[in-house]
XYZ file of C-alpha atoms in Angstrom:
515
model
C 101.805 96.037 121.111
C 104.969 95.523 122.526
C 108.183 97.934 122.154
C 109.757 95.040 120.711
C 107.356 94.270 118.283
C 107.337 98.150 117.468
C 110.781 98.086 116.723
C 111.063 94.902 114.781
C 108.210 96.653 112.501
C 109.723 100.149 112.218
C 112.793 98.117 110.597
C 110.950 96.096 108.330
C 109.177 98.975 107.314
C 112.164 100.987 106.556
C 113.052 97.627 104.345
C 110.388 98.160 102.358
C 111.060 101.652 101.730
C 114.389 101.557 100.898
C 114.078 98.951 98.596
C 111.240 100.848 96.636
C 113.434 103.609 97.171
C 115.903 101.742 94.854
C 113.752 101.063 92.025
C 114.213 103.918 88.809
C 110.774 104.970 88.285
C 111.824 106.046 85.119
C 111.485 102.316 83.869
C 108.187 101.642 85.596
C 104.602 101.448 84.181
C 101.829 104.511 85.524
C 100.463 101.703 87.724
C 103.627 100.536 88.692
C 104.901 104.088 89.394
C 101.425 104.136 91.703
C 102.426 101.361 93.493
C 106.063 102.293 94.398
C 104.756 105.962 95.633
C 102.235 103.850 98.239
C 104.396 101.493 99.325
C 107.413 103.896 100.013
C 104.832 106.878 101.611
C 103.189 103.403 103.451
C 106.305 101.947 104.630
C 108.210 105.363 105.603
C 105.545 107.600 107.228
C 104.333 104.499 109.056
C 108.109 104.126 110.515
C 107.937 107.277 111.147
C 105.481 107.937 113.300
C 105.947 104.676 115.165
C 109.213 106.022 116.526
C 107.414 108.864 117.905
C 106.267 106.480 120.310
C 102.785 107.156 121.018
C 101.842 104.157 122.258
C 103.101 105.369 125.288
C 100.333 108.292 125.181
C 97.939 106.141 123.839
C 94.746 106.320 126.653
C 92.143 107.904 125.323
C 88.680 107.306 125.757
C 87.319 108.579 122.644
C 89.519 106.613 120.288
C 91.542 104.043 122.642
C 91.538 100.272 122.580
C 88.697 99.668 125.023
C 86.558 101.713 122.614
C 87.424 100.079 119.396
C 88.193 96.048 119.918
C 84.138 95.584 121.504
C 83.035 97.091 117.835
C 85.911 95.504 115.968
C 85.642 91.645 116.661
C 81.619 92.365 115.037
C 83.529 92.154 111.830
C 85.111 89.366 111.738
C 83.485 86.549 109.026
C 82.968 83.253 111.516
C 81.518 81.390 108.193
C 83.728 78.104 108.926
C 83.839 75.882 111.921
C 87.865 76.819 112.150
C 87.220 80.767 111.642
C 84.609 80.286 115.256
C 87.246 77.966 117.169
C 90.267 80.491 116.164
C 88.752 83.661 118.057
C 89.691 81.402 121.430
C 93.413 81.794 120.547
C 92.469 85.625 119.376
C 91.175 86.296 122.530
C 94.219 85.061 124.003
C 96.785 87.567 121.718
C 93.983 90.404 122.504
C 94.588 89.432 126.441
C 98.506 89.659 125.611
C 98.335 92.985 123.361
C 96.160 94.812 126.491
C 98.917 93.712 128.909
C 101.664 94.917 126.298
C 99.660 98.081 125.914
C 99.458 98.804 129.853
C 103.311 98.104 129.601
C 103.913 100.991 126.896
C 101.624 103.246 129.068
C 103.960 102.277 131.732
C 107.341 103.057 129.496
C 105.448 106.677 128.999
C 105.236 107.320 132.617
C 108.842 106.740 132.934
C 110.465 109.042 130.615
C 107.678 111.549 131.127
C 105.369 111.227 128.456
C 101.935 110.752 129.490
C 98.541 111.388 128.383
C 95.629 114.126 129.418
C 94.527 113.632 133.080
C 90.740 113.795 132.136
C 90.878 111.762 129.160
C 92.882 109.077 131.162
C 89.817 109.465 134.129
C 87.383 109.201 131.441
C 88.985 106.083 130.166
C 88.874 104.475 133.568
C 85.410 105.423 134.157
C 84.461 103.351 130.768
C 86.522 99.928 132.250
C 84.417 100.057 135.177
C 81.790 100.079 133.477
C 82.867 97.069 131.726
C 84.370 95.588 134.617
C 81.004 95.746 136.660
C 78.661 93.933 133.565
C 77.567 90.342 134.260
C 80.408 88.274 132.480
C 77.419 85.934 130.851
C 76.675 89.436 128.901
C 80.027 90.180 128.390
C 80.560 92.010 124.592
C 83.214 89.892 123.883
C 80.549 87.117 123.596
C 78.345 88.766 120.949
C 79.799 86.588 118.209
C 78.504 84.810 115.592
C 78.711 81.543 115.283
C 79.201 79.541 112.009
C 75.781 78.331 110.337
C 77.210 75.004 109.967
C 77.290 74.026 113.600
C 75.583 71.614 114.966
C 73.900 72.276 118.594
C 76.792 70.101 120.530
C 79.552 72.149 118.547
C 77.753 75.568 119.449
C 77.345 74.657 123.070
C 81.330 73.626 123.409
C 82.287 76.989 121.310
C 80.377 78.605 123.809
C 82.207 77.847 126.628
C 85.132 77.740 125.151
C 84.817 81.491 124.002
C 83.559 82.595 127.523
C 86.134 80.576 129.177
C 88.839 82.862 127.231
C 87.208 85.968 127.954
C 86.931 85.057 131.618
C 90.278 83.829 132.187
C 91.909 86.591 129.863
C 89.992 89.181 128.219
C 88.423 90.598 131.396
C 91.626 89.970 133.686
C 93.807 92.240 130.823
C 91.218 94.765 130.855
C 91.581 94.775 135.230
C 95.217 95.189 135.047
C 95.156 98.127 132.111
C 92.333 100.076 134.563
C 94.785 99.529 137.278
C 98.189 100.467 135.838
C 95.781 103.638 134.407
C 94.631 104.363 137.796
C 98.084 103.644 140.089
C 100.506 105.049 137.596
C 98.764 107.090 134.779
C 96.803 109.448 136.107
C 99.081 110.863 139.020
C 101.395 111.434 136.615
C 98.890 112.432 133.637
C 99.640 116.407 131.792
C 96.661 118.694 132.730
C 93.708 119.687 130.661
C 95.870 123.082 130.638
C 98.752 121.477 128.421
C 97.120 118.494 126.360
C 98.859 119.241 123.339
C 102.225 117.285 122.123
C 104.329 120.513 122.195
C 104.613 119.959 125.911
C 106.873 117.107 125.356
C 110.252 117.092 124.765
C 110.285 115.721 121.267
C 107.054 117.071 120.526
C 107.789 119.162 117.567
C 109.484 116.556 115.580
C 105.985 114.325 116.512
C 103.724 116.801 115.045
C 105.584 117.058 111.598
C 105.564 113.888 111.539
C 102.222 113.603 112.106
C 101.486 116.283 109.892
C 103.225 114.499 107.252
C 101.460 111.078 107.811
C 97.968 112.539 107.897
C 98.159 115.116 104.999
C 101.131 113.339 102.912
C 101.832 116.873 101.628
C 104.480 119.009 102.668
C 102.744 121.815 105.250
C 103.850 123.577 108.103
C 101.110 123.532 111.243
C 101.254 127.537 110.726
C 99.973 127.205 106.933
C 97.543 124.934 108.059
C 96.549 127.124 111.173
C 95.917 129.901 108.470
C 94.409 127.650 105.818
C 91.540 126.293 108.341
C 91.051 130.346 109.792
C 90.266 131.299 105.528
C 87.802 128.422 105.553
C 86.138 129.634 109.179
C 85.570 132.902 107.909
C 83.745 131.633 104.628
C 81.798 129.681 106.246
C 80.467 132.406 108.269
C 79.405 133.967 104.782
C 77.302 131.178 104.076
C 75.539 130.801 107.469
C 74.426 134.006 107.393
C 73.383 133.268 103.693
C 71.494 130.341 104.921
C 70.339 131.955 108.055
C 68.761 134.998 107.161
C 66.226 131.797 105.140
C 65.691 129.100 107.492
C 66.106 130.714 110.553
C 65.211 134.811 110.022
C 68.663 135.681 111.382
C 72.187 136.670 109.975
C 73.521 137.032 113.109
C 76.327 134.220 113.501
C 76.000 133.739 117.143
C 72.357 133.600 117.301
C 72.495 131.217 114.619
C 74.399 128.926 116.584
C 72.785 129.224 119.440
C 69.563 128.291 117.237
C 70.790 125.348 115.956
C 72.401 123.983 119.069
C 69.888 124.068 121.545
C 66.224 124.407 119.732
C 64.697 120.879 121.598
C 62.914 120.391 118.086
C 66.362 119.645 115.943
C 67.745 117.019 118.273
C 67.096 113.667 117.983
C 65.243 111.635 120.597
C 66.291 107.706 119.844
C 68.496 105.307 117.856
C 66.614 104.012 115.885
C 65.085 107.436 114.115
C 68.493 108.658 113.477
C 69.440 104.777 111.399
C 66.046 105.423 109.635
C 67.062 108.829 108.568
C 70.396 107.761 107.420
C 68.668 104.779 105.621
C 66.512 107.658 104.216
C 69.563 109.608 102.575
C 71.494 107.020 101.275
C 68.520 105.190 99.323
C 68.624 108.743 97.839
C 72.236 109.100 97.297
C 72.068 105.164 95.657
C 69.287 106.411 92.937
C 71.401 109.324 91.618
C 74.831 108.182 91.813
C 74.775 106.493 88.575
C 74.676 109.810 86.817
C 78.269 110.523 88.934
C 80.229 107.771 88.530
C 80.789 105.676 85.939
C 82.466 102.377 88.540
C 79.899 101.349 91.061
C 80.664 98.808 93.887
C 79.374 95.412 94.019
C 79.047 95.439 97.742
C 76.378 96.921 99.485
C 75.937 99.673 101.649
C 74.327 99.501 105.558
C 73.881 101.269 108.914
C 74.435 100.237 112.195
C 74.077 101.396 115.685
C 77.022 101.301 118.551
C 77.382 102.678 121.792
C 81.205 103.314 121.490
C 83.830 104.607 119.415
C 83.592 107.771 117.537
C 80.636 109.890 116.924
C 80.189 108.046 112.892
C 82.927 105.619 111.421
C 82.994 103.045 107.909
C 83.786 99.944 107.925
C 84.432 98.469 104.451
C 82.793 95.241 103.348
C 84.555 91.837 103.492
C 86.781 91.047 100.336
C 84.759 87.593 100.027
C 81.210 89.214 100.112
C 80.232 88.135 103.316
C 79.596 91.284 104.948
C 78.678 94.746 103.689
C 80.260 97.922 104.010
C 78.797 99.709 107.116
C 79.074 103.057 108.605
C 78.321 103.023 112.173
C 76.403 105.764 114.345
C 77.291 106.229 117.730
C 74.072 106.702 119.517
C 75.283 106.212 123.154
C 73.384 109.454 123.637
C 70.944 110.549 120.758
C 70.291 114.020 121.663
C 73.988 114.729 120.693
C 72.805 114.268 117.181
C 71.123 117.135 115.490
C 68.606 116.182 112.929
C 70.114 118.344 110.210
C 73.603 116.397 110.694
C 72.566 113.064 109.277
C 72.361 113.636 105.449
C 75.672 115.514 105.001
C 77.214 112.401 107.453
C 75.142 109.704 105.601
C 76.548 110.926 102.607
C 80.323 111.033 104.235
C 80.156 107.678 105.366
C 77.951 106.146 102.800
C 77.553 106.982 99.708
C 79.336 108.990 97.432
C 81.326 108.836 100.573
C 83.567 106.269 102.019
C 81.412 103.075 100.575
C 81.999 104.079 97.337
C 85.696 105.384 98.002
C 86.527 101.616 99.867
C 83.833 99.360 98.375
C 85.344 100.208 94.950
C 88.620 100.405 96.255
C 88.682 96.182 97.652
C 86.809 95.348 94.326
C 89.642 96.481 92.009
C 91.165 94.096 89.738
C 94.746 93.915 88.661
C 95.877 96.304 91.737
C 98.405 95.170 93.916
C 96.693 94.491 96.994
C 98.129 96.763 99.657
C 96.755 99.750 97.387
C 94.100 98.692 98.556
C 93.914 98.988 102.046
C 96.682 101.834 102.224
C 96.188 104.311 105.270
C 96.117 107.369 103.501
C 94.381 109.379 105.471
C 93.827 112.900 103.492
C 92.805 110.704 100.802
C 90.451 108.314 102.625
C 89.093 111.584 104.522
C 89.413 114.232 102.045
C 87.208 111.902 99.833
C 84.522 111.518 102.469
C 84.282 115.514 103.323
C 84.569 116.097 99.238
C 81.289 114.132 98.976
C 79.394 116.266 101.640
C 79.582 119.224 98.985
C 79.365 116.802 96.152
C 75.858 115.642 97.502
C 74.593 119.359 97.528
C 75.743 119.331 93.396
C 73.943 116.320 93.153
C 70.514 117.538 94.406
C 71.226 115.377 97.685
C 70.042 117.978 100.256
C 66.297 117.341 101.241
C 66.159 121.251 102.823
C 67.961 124.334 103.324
C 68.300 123.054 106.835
C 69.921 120.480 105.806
C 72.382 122.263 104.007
C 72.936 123.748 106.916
C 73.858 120.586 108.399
C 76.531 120.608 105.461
C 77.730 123.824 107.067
C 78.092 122.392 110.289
C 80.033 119.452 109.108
C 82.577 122.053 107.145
C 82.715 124.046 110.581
C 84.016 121.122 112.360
C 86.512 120.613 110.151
C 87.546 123.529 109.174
C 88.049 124.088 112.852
C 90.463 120.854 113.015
C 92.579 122.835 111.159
C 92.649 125.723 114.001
C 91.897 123.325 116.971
C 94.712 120.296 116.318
C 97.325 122.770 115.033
C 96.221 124.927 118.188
C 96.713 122.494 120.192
C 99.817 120.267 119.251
C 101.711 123.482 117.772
C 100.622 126.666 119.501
C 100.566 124.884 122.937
C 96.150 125.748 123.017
C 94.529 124.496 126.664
C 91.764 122.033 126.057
C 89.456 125.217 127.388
C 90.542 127.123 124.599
C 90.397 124.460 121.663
C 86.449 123.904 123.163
C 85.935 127.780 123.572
C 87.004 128.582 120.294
C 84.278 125.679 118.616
C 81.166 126.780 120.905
C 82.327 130.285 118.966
C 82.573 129.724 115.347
C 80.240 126.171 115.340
C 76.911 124.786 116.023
C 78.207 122.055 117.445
C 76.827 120.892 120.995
C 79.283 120.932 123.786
C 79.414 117.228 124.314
C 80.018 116.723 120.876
C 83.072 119.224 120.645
C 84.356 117.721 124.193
C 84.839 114.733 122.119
C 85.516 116.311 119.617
C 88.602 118.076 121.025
C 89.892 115.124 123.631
C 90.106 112.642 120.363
C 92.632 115.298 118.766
C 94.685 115.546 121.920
C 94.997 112.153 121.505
C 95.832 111.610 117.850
C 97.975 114.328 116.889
C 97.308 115.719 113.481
C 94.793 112.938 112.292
C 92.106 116.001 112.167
C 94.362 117.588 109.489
C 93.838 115.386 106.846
C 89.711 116.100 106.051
C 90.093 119.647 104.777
C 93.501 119.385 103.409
C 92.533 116.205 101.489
C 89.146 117.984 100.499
C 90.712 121.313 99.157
C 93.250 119.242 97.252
C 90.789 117.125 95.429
C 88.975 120.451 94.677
C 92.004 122.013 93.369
C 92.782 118.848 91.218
C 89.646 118.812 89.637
C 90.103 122.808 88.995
C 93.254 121.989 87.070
C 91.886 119.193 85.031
C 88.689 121.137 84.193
C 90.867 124.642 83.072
C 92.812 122.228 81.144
C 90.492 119.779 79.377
C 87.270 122.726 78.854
C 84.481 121.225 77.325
C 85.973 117.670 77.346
C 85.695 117.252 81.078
C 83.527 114.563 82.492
C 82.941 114.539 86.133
C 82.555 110.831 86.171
C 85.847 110.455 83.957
C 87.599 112.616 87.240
C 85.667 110.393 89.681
C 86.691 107.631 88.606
C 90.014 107.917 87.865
C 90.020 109.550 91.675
C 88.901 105.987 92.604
C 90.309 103.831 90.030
C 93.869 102.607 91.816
C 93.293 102.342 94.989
C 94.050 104.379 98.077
C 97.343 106.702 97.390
C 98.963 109.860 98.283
C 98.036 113.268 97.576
C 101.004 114.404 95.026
C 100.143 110.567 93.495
C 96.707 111.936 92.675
C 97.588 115.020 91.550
C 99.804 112.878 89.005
C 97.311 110.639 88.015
C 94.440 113.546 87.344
C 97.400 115.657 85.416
C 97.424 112.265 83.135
C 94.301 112.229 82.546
C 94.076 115.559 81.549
C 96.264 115.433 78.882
C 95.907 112.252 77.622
């Protein structure tokens, strides 16, 4: 994580691209035409936004580093004796990357770029909360071991692993809560400017950004106006809905309804895993008659107490662990009961599981297609499934079509909110004030909500924008194919190659069309 590493990455990154760059695509095959538009969107938008430097803003305590390595080293495959015995030298680089990470934070506060006070407070409120655990229960200890071991090899593993955590892990994770607390937050922006316009540079950041996360060309005021069309159709639909399940058409009552009736919140963990067990044993029954390539892997749920509110993980490429989507049920009233099919569905299947399981299983496909970060695709996938499910019979009730609403609301809203915020120079007040309005969102959830885009500049973006492309894509191929189109032919050649670029799609479905 250090600025040296950053910089010895941005240039072989812009390697990459330029060579790709040099290749006539005119002479390539459709899949090797694919490949070049990955690796130089890949390669240039990831240079790109690395010089933007946000390491330096990088606290955050809805998406930071404290939040994501506890839930990350779960996933690593310990099947061998030398996979168990390498996390001691892992947990060494992770003490080294925290340090370099406190160092960028550091670099921020000297040339003036700094994070949100309150997100910054809230991430030092989470270290000591880590700090103060009994080290024998540290996290960082919940791994698991190889089968193979034998009882003398587990017990010297064991102390191995919690003499690394002890002697590095935990020490890293004192100094980042102190450079946070000595040198961050005195000089941290206020909750009244948390947006990137305040910076100096911070224009050139967010197209960046904007470009990165949507890989379309878009200004943030199309984008501001795009997500305002989608709030007000929405609005159409929850009265629809309303005046049915609820006897009311009136938007704000609605709302209110939904976000504070005791009876539609959940109470525990472990109902809202059985519920999303519930919908996608549902989704797996009728999504043979949707696609025509399945996964191999298999689908599961999990329960964590950190991270974001729902996130996928995709299965291992050797079959050794399934894809999961994780459920963050660090408080379970957060979680209305009519939210869990359309986010089932998102992160599950047709969602993400199908979108990355299929994606790792291809054969023939270069391997970084792959495991591209292409956001709007990735995302705009995942949302396109929510109102996929309801065409698909999905939906057990009209409230929980509702629930589909409510999804769309919160990211329609990204559109307003991040664009708000990084471009229009919004106060986090106003980006929360204008969700409680036009959402049935709780407030804790859109304080999240709101505090992981102020810290991820334009990542929001690339749901909707990804979503309304597919849709138009699939528009196009169905005005231009009629009777011949086949919604599994589109699915599939939407997940066929891999994890690319908008235009790239747009190519690829055009193609198919005519051919």
């Amino acid at each position: 994580y250090s600025r040296e590493a950053e910089d010895a990455d941005i240039a072989r990154q812009r390697d990459f691209a330029a060579r790709a760059e040099a290749i006539d695509p005119a002479g390539l095959s459709a899949d090797d035409r694919i490949s070049r538009d990955v690796l130089i969107f890949e390669a240039s938008t990831t240079a790109d936004m690395s010089e933007t430097r946000q390491a330096e803003l990088a606290a955050n305590h809805t998406i930071g580093i404290q939040a994501f390595f506890p839930v990350m080293i779960q996933q690593f495959p310990l099947v061998e004796p030398e996979h168990a015995r390498a996390m001691v030298s892992k947990y060494q680089g992770m003490g080294q990357a925290i340090r370099d990470a406190a160092e960028r934070l550091r670099e921020g506060v000297a040339s003036g770029r700094t994070p949100m006070r309150s997100t910054v407070d809230k991430t030092i409120e989470q270290l000591d909360g880590y700090l103060a655990t009994d080290p024998s229960s540290d996290p960082y200890l919940a791994l698991n071991p190889p089968s193979v071991f034998t009882a003398d090899d587990l017990a010297g593993w064991r102390d191995d692993i919690a003499g690394v955590v002890a002697d590095h892990v935990r020490p890293a994770w004192a100094h980042y809560r102190q450079v946070l607390v000595d040198e961050v937050a005195p000089a941290s922006r206020s909750d009244t400017e948390p947006g990137v316009c305040w910076l100096d540079d911070g224009k050139e950041l967010y197209r960046r950004a904007i470009r990165r996360y949507t890989s379309v060309e878009m200004s943030a005021q199309q984008i501001h106006e795009i997500g305002l069309a989608q709030i007000a159709k929405l609005a159409d639909e929850y009265r629809e809905h309303g005046g049915d399940v609820l006897g009311t058409t009136d938007l704000t009552e609605i709302f209110t309804r939904l976000r504070e009736d005791p009876e539609l919140h959940f109470k525990d963990g472990p109902s809202i895993v059985a519920a999303s067990e519930e919908a996608l044993a549902k989704a797996k029954q009728a999504m043979r008659d949707w696609f025509g390539r399945l996964p191999k892997a298999d689908c599961v749920v999990r329960e964590t107490p950190s991270g974001p509110t729902a996130f996928y993980y995709p299965p291992a490429p050797d079959g050794s662990r399934p894809g999961t989507f994780f459920i963050n049920t660090a408080d379970p009233t957060r979680w209305h009961t009519f939210e869990i099919e359309a986010m089932a569905y998102h992160e599950g299947i047709p969602g993400h599981h199908l979108q990355l399981a299929i994606s790792g299983e291809l054969e023939g496909v270069p391997e970084f297609r792959k495991h591209a970060s292409v956001t709007a695709y990735a995302e705009g996938w995942g949302l396109y499934t929510e109102r996929l499910a309801d065409e698909m019979g999905l939906y057990g009730s009209q409230l929980d079509r509702i629930g589909m609403l409510s999804a769309d609301s919160m990211r329609a809203g990204r559109l307003v909110v991040d664009t708000g915020i990084h471009a229009m120079g919004w106060s986090r007040r106003q980006a929360i004030d204008y969700f409680v309005d036009n959402s049935p969102m709780t407030r804790a959830t859109i304080e999240g909500e709101v505090d992981r885009y102020s810290g991820m500049p334009g990542q929001a973006l690339a749901y909707m924008i990804g979503r309304l492309e597919i849709l138009d894509y699939r528009a196009q191929a169905k005005a231009a194919m009629g009777d011949r189109f086949d919604i599994k032919g589109f699915h599939d050649v939407v997940l066929g190659s891999g994890l690319v670029p908008l235009p790239t799609l747009e190519r690829m479905v055009k193609e198919w069309a005519a051919s």
